[in-house]
Short mmCIF file of C-alpha atoms and ligand atoms in Angstrom, two decimals:
data_model
loop_
_atom_site.label_atom_id
_atom_site.label_comp_id
_atom_site.label_asym_id
_atom_site.label_seq_id
_atom_site.Cartn_x
_atom_site.Cartn_y
_atom_site.Cartn_z
CA MET A 1 99.90 -106.84 -75.59
CA LEU A 2 100.42 -106.74 -71.77
CA ARG A 3 104.16 -107.54 -72.33
CA ARG A 4 104.40 -104.73 -75.02
CA THR A 5 102.77 -102.12 -72.70
CA ALA A 6 105.04 -102.94 -69.82
CA PHE A 7 107.95 -102.51 -72.17
CA ALA A 8 106.72 -99.18 -73.33
CA VAL A 9 106.42 -98.10 -69.67
CA LEU A 10 109.89 -99.16 -68.82
CA ALA A 11 111.40 -97.44 -72.02
CA ALA A 12 109.56 -94.17 -71.03
CA LEU A 13 110.72 -94.38 -67.54
CA ALA A 14 114.30 -94.98 -68.65
CA ALA A 15 114.18 -91.95 -70.85
CA SER A 16 112.68 -89.62 -68.30
CA PRO A 17 114.82 -87.04 -66.40
CA ALA A 18 114.26 -88.60 -63.16
CA LEU A 19 116.08 -91.66 -64.39
CA ALA A 20 118.68 -89.91 -66.50
CA GLN A 21 122.23 -89.94 -65.23
CA PRO A 22 122.96 -87.03 -63.00
CA TYR A 23 125.42 -84.41 -64.68
CA PRO A 24 128.34 -85.06 -65.15
CA SER A 25 128.34 -88.72 -65.52
CA LYS A 26 131.44 -88.90 -67.81
CA PRO A 27 134.60 -86.66 -68.41
CA ILE A 28 134.12 -83.13 -69.58
CA ASN A 29 136.22 -81.84 -72.59
CA LEU A 30 137.81 -78.47 -71.99
CA ILE A 31 138.74 -76.73 -75.35
CA VAL A 32 141.89 -74.60 -74.78
CA PRO A 33 142.59 -72.25 -77.73
CA PHE A 34 146.42 -71.95 -77.53
CA SER A 35 149.42 -74.25 -77.24
CA ALA A 36 150.14 -76.27 -74.07
CA GLY A 37 152.24 -74.54 -71.43
CA GLY A 38 151.06 -71.00 -72.28
CA PRO A 39 148.88 -68.70 -70.10
CA THR A 40 145.49 -69.92 -71.13
CA ASP A 41 146.51 -73.47 -70.89
CA VAL A 42 148.16 -72.99 -67.36
CA MET A 43 144.80 -71.33 -66.29
CA ALA A 44 142.82 -74.34 -67.86
CA ARG A 45 144.87 -76.76 -65.84
CA ILE A 46 144.94 -75.05 -62.57
CA VAL A 47 141.00 -74.21 -62.67
CA GLY A 48 140.10 -77.52 -64.50
CA GLU A 49 141.91 -79.69 -61.92
CA ARG A 50 140.06 -78.21 -59.02
CA MET A 51 136.69 -77.90 -60.80
CA SER A 52 136.99 -81.57 -61.68
CA LYS A 53 137.15 -82.46 -57.93
CA GLU A 54 134.05 -80.23 -57.32
CA LEU A 55 132.20 -81.99 -60.21
CA GLY A 56 133.35 -85.66 -59.49
CA GLN A 57 134.49 -86.04 -63.02
CA GLN A 58 137.76 -85.64 -65.00
CA ILE A 59 138.24 -82.48 -67.08
CA VAL A 60 140.20 -83.35 -70.21
CA ILE A 61 142.16 -80.60 -71.75
CA ASP A 62 141.95 -80.39 -75.63
CA ASN A 63 144.46 -77.74 -77.11
CA VAL A 64 142.87 -76.53 -80.45
CA THR A 65 145.38 -74.04 -81.72
CA GLY A 66 145.47 -71.63 -84.79
CA ALA A 67 144.21 -68.37 -85.92
CA ALA A 68 144.32 -66.73 -82.30
CA GLY A 69 141.76 -68.92 -80.95
CA SER A 70 138.99 -68.63 -83.61
CA ILE A 71 139.41 -72.25 -84.83
CA ALA A 72 138.91 -73.37 -81.21
CA MET A 73 135.79 -71.23 -80.74
CA GLY A 74 134.29 -72.57 -84.02
CA LYS A 75 134.75 -76.13 -82.58
CA LEU A 76 133.16 -75.17 -79.37
CA VAL A 77 130.26 -73.60 -81.24
CA ARG A 78 129.64 -76.86 -83.28
CA SER A 79 129.89 -79.10 -80.19
CA ALA A 80 126.90 -80.92 -78.71
CA PRO A 81 125.22 -78.55 -76.10
CA ASP A 82 125.24 -81.18 -73.46
CA GLY A 83 127.70 -79.93 -70.98
CA TYR A 84 130.54 -82.42 -71.97
CA THR A 85 132.28 -79.88 -74.21
CA ILE A 86 133.23 -76.42 -72.82
CA GLY A 87 135.84 -73.91 -73.70
CA ILE A 88 138.15 -71.54 -72.08
CA GLY A 89 138.90 -68.20 -73.68
CA HIS A 90 139.92 -64.74 -73.02
CA LEU A 91 139.49 -60.96 -74.11
CA GLY A 92 141.25 -61.85 -77.45
CA THR A 93 139.45 -65.05 -78.33
CA ASN A 94 135.97 -64.21 -77.23
CA VAL A 95 135.76 -60.33 -77.92
CA VAL A 96 138.62 -58.99 -80.07
CA ASN A 97 138.53 -61.90 -82.60
CA GLY A 98 134.74 -60.97 -83.16
CA ALA A 99 135.79 -57.56 -84.41
CA ILE A 100 138.91 -58.58 -86.39
CA TYR A 101 138.02 -61.78 -88.31
CA LYS A 102 135.62 -60.67 -90.83
CA ASN A 103 134.90 -64.30 -92.05
CA LEU A 104 134.01 -66.07 -88.76
CA ASN A 105 131.05 -68.21 -89.62
CA TYR A 106 129.73 -67.97 -86.02
CA ASP A 107 128.79 -65.23 -83.46
CA LEU A 108 131.00 -65.08 -80.35
CA ILE A 109 128.25 -63.68 -78.17
CA GLU A 110 125.09 -65.23 -79.70
CA ASP A 111 126.34 -68.82 -80.34
CA LEU A 112 127.96 -69.36 -76.95
CA VAL A 113 126.76 -69.17 -73.35
CA PRO A 114 128.78 -67.64 -70.68
CA ILE A 115 129.52 -69.98 -67.66
CA ALA A 116 131.89 -67.87 -65.42
CA LEU A 117 134.30 -64.98 -65.50
CA LEU A 118 137.86 -66.24 -64.63
CA PRO A 119 140.88 -64.27 -63.43
CA SER A 120 142.74 -61.39 -65.31
CA ASN A 121 146.27 -60.46 -65.54
CA PRO A 122 148.21 -57.58 -67.06
CA LEU A 123 150.59 -57.50 -69.99
CA LEU A 124 154.30 -56.97 -69.33
CA VAL A 125 156.81 -55.52 -71.64
CA VAL A 126 159.59 -58.07 -71.76
CA THR A 127 162.65 -58.82 -73.74
CA SER A 128 165.43 -61.31 -74.18
CA THR A 129 168.33 -60.68 -71.88
CA GLN A 130 170.63 -59.76 -75.12
CA VAL A 131 168.61 -56.52 -75.62
CA PRO A 132 170.94 -53.90 -73.90
CA ALA A 133 168.29 -51.26 -72.90
CA LYS A 134 168.03 -50.49 -69.22
CA ASP A 135 164.51 -49.00 -69.02
CA LEU A 136 161.44 -48.50 -71.15
CA LYS A 137 162.85 -45.13 -72.68
CA GLU A 138 165.94 -46.77 -73.71
CA LEU A 139 164.13 -49.77 -75.04
CA VAL A 140 161.97 -47.53 -77.27
CA ALA A 141 165.13 -45.73 -78.41
CA TYR A 142 166.78 -49.19 -79.19
CA LEU A 143 163.72 -50.26 -81.17
CA ASN A 144 163.74 -47.09 -83.20
CA ALA A 145 167.38 -47.53 -84.07
CA ASN A 146 167.01 -51.34 -84.81
CA ALA A 147 163.55 -51.56 -86.29
CA ASP A 148 164.73 -53.86 -89.12
CA LYS A 149 166.60 -56.19 -86.86
CA VAL A 150 164.07 -56.74 -84.08
CA SER A 151 161.12 -59.03 -84.09
CA GLY A 152 158.46 -59.69 -81.43
CA GLY A 153 156.24 -62.75 -80.76
CA THR A 154 152.39 -62.84 -80.58
CA ALA A 155 149.86 -65.68 -80.50
CA GLY A 156 148.35 -64.47 -83.81
CA MET A 157 146.04 -61.62 -84.83
CA GLY A 158 143.61 -60.86 -82.10
CA SER A 159 145.46 -62.55 -79.33
CA GLY A 160 146.38 -60.71 -76.04
CA SER A 161 150.00 -60.46 -77.06
CA HIS A 162 148.96 -58.87 -80.44
CA ILE A 163 146.67 -56.30 -79.03
CA GLY A 164 149.40 -55.60 -76.47
CA ALA A 165 151.89 -54.92 -79.30
CA LEU A 166 149.40 -52.80 -81.19
CA ALA A 167 148.89 -50.62 -78.04
CA PHE A 168 152.68 -50.60 -77.58
CA PHE A 169 153.16 -49.22 -81.22
CA GLU A 170 150.48 -46.72 -80.81
CA VAL A 171 151.78 -45.10 -77.79
CA THR A 172 155.52 -45.32 -78.31
CA GLY A 173 155.52 -44.58 -81.98
CA THR A 174 157.89 -47.47 -82.61
CA LYS A 175 157.45 -50.66 -84.53
CA TYR A 176 159.06 -54.14 -84.93
CA GLN A 177 158.25 -57.08 -87.02
CA LEU A 178 155.50 -59.26 -85.49
CA VAL A 179 155.94 -63.02 -85.53
CA PRO A 180 152.78 -65.08 -85.16
CA TYR A 181 152.89 -68.37 -83.00
CA ARG A 182 150.17 -70.87 -81.88
CA GLY A 183 150.36 -69.53 -78.41
CA THR A 184 152.83 -67.52 -76.05
CA GLY A 185 154.14 -70.66 -74.50
CA PRO A 186 156.22 -71.56 -77.42
CA ALA A 187 156.92 -67.89 -78.24
CA VAL A 188 158.41 -67.14 -74.74
CA GLN A 189 160.85 -70.08 -75.25
CA ASP A 190 162.02 -68.41 -78.47
CA LEU A 191 162.18 -65.04 -76.55
CA ILE A 192 164.52 -66.63 -73.90
CA ALA A 193 166.65 -68.12 -76.67
CA ASN A 194 166.75 -64.59 -78.44
CA GLN A 195 165.15 -65.98 -81.65
CA ILE A 196 162.84 -63.18 -81.22
CA GLN A 197 163.67 -60.09 -78.89
CA ILE A 198 160.32 -58.67 -77.43
CA MET A 199 157.00 -59.52 -76.31
CA ILE A 200 154.11 -57.81 -74.70
CA ASP A 201 153.19 -60.85 -72.68
CA GLN A 202 150.77 -61.80 -70.06
CA SER A 203 152.34 -61.74 -66.54
CA SER A 204 151.47 -65.29 -65.95
CA ASN A 205 153.54 -66.40 -68.76
CA SER A 206 156.54 -64.26 -68.23
CA LEU A 207 156.85 -63.72 -64.48
CA PRO A 208 158.28 -67.18 -63.77
CA HIS A 209 161.08 -66.62 -66.46
CA ILE A 210 161.73 -63.01 -65.19
CA ARG A 211 162.21 -64.38 -61.66
CA ALA A 212 164.60 -66.92 -63.06
CA GLY A 213 166.61 -64.17 -64.63
CA LYS A 214 165.91 -65.59 -68.16
CA LEU A 215 164.00 -62.47 -69.47
CA LYS A 216 164.27 -58.63 -68.97
CA VAL A 217 161.08 -56.80 -67.78
CA TYR A 218 160.54 -52.88 -68.38
CA ALA A 219 157.00 -52.20 -67.28
CA VAL A 220 153.61 -53.50 -66.42
CA ALA A 221 150.95 -52.34 -69.06
CA ALA A 222 148.33 -51.44 -66.33
CA LYS A 223 147.25 -48.53 -64.29
CA GLN A 224 148.69 -50.05 -61.03
CA ARG A 225 151.67 -52.14 -60.28
CA THR A 226 151.07 -55.75 -59.81
CA ALA A 227 151.19 -57.19 -56.30
CA ALA A 228 152.86 -60.41 -57.77
CA ALA A 229 155.92 -58.16 -58.80
CA PRO A 230 155.65 -54.74 -57.04
CA ASP A 231 159.07 -53.69 -58.36
CA ILE A 232 158.02 -53.43 -61.85
CA PRO A 233 156.86 -49.83 -62.89
CA THR A 234 153.72 -49.19 -64.74
CA THR A 235 153.98 -48.05 -68.32
CA ALA A 236 153.01 -44.56 -67.22
CA GLU A 237 155.69 -44.46 -64.44
CA ALA A 238 158.19 -45.79 -67.05
CA GLY A 239 157.30 -42.61 -69.36
CA PHE A 240 154.59 -44.11 -71.74
CA PRO A 241 151.05 -43.66 -70.25
CA GLY A 242 148.18 -45.33 -72.28
CA ILE A 243 149.56 -48.67 -72.71
CA GLU A 244 147.14 -50.49 -70.47
CA VAL A 245 145.63 -54.06 -71.41
CA THR A 246 144.25 -56.42 -68.96
CA ILE A 247 143.68 -60.04 -70.33
CA TRP A 248 140.56 -61.55 -68.51
CA HIS A 249 139.63 -65.17 -68.99
CA GLY A 250 136.23 -67.00 -69.00
CA LEU A 251 134.34 -70.25 -69.57
CA TRP A 252 131.75 -70.84 -72.33
CA ALA A 253 129.33 -73.53 -73.46
CA PRO A 254 127.71 -74.06 -76.92
CA LYS A 255 124.26 -72.27 -77.23
CA GLY A 256 121.56 -74.53 -76.10
CA THR A 257 123.44 -76.08 -73.12
CA PRO A 258 120.68 -76.51 -70.43
CA ARG A 259 120.58 -73.82 -67.59
CA GLU A 260 121.00 -76.49 -64.90
CA ILE A 261 124.23 -77.51 -66.34
CA ILE A 262 125.58 -74.00 -66.65
CA ASP A 263 124.52 -73.27 -63.06
CA LYS A 264 126.46 -76.40 -61.89
CA LEU A 265 129.57 -75.47 -63.89
CA ASN A 266 129.40 -71.93 -62.63
CA ALA A 267 129.02 -73.27 -58.99
CA ALA A 268 132.05 -75.45 -59.53
CA ALA A 269 134.15 -72.52 -60.89
CA VAL A 270 133.00 -70.13 -57.95
CA ALA A 271 134.18 -72.90 -55.54
CA THR A 272 137.38 -73.45 -57.27
CA LEU A 273 138.33 -69.66 -56.98
CA LYS A 274 137.57 -69.62 -53.20
CA ASP A 275 140.06 -72.38 -52.62
CA PRO A 276 143.04 -70.66 -50.96
CA GLU A 277 145.55 -73.05 -52.80
CA VAL A 278 144.17 -72.16 -56.23
CA ARG A 279 144.17 -68.49 -55.34
CA ARG A 280 147.76 -68.62 -54.13
CA LYS A 281 148.95 -70.12 -57.39
CA LEU A 282 146.96 -67.81 -59.55
CA GLU A 283 147.87 -64.55 -57.45
CA ASP A 284 151.57 -65.69 -57.62
CA LEU A 285 151.40 -65.30 -61.36
CA GLY A 286 149.90 -61.85 -61.30
CA GLN A 287 146.18 -62.92 -61.85
CA ASP A 288 143.35 -60.88 -60.15
CA ILE A 289 140.53 -63.02 -58.91
CA PRO A 290 136.97 -62.03 -59.71
CA THR A 291 134.34 -61.91 -56.93
CA PRO A 292 131.53 -64.61 -57.10
CA ALA A 293 129.07 -61.86 -58.17
CA GLN A 294 131.30 -60.94 -61.15
CA MET A 295 131.53 -64.68 -62.08
CA GLN A 296 127.73 -65.12 -62.38
CA PRO A 297 126.74 -66.08 -65.93
CA ALA A 298 124.51 -63.03 -66.47
CA ALA A 299 127.13 -60.59 -65.03
CA PHE A 300 129.90 -62.17 -67.08
CA GLY A 301 127.63 -62.03 -70.19
CA ALA A 302 126.85 -58.42 -69.51
CA PHE A 303 130.59 -57.59 -69.13
CA GLN A 304 131.54 -59.49 -72.31
CA ARG A 305 128.91 -57.52 -74.28
CA ALA A 306 130.36 -54.27 -72.86
CA GLU A 307 133.98 -55.25 -73.79
CA PHE A 308 132.93 -56.11 -77.24
CA ALA A 309 131.27 -52.69 -77.76
CA LYS A 310 134.49 -50.98 -76.55
CA TRP A 311 137.01 -53.12 -78.41
CA LYS A 312 135.01 -53.13 -81.71
CA ALA A 313 135.25 -49.33 -81.71
CA ILE A 314 138.97 -49.40 -81.02
CA ILE A 315 139.66 -52.07 -83.69
CA ASP A 316 137.39 -50.33 -86.42
CA LYS A 317 139.14 -47.12 -85.74
CA ALA A 318 142.56 -48.66 -86.07
CA GLY A 319 141.41 -50.49 -89.39
CA VAL A 320 142.80 -53.90 -88.14
CA LYS A 321 141.11 -56.73 -89.83
CA VAL A 322 141.53 -60.20 -91.25
CA GLU A 323 139.43 -60.93 -94.28
C1 MLT B 1 148.22 -68.21 -74.82
O1 MLT B 1 147.58 -68.92 -74.06
O2 MLT B 1 149.07 -68.61 -75.64
C2 MLT B 1 147.85 -66.72 -74.71
O3 MLT B 1 146.72 -66.43 -74.06
C3 MLT B 1 148.15 -65.97 -76.03
C4 MLT B 1 147.72 -64.48 -76.10
O4 MLT B 1 146.67 -64.16 -76.23
O5 MLT B 1 148.77 -63.77 -76.12
#
């Protein structure tokens, strides 16, 4: 009897939070919704590497591709809410997909908990070097004259590159065939090889290739020029005001993840984006770094909800949907 009681006390103590392993006590899985080598993956690796130092545990990248991130977010929603599976996403995966995909069996806002807002970057209008246009007006004339021969890459319906292409079509009145990829990492390689001719692509993906002379750039789809490449005119300066899409990123966890874990992950993300070396790498790719206040889970959640209301109205009006 005495031995049994002693055993019960020991078992209760072992299960008590005081004796539980401090979080994190094993590697953290980070779900990335697009292919390796693309902009979301690059952000995940830069931020994840520094966050893992802060947390004292490895962050393991898990690229779960397809359907513009909606397969990855489904996997995240179904993961155990214990802080050992988190996900990175962006305006497309965590806002636009909620309005476009009519058959998602989860709710991007209610079934995920925001951890931290991450940097944002503008889209650039880029083509293969084989496209003869010298500026954006010439490019639009070229597209109008060659509509049946030109194709452009996207990372699927709802991705940043897809909504960029829709904004480009809307404002310029031109159109070309859209080719979906599992991420803009592979798409930009096909653009360099002229397998496709055009992309409205995140600066972080295209800038290194523009600098290497492997792609042509016509405009930055933003109100202001980007400090990372100040010579590129805005779409308004290049003659087509109104094509302005900024792709912001963020980290989320499954609903039910304990508050202390969210706060610990948030603190690691905030410390990461204060690191001068991390900032330099991201800014060089055209990324704007949010303030610690903007990164807080509550502020980020409110921002995501506001973005959802804005984009749902735009998408419903445009009638874009996947059944
Ligand atoms: C990617 O990582 O491939 C991109 O974020 C895709 C996109 O949204 O255009």
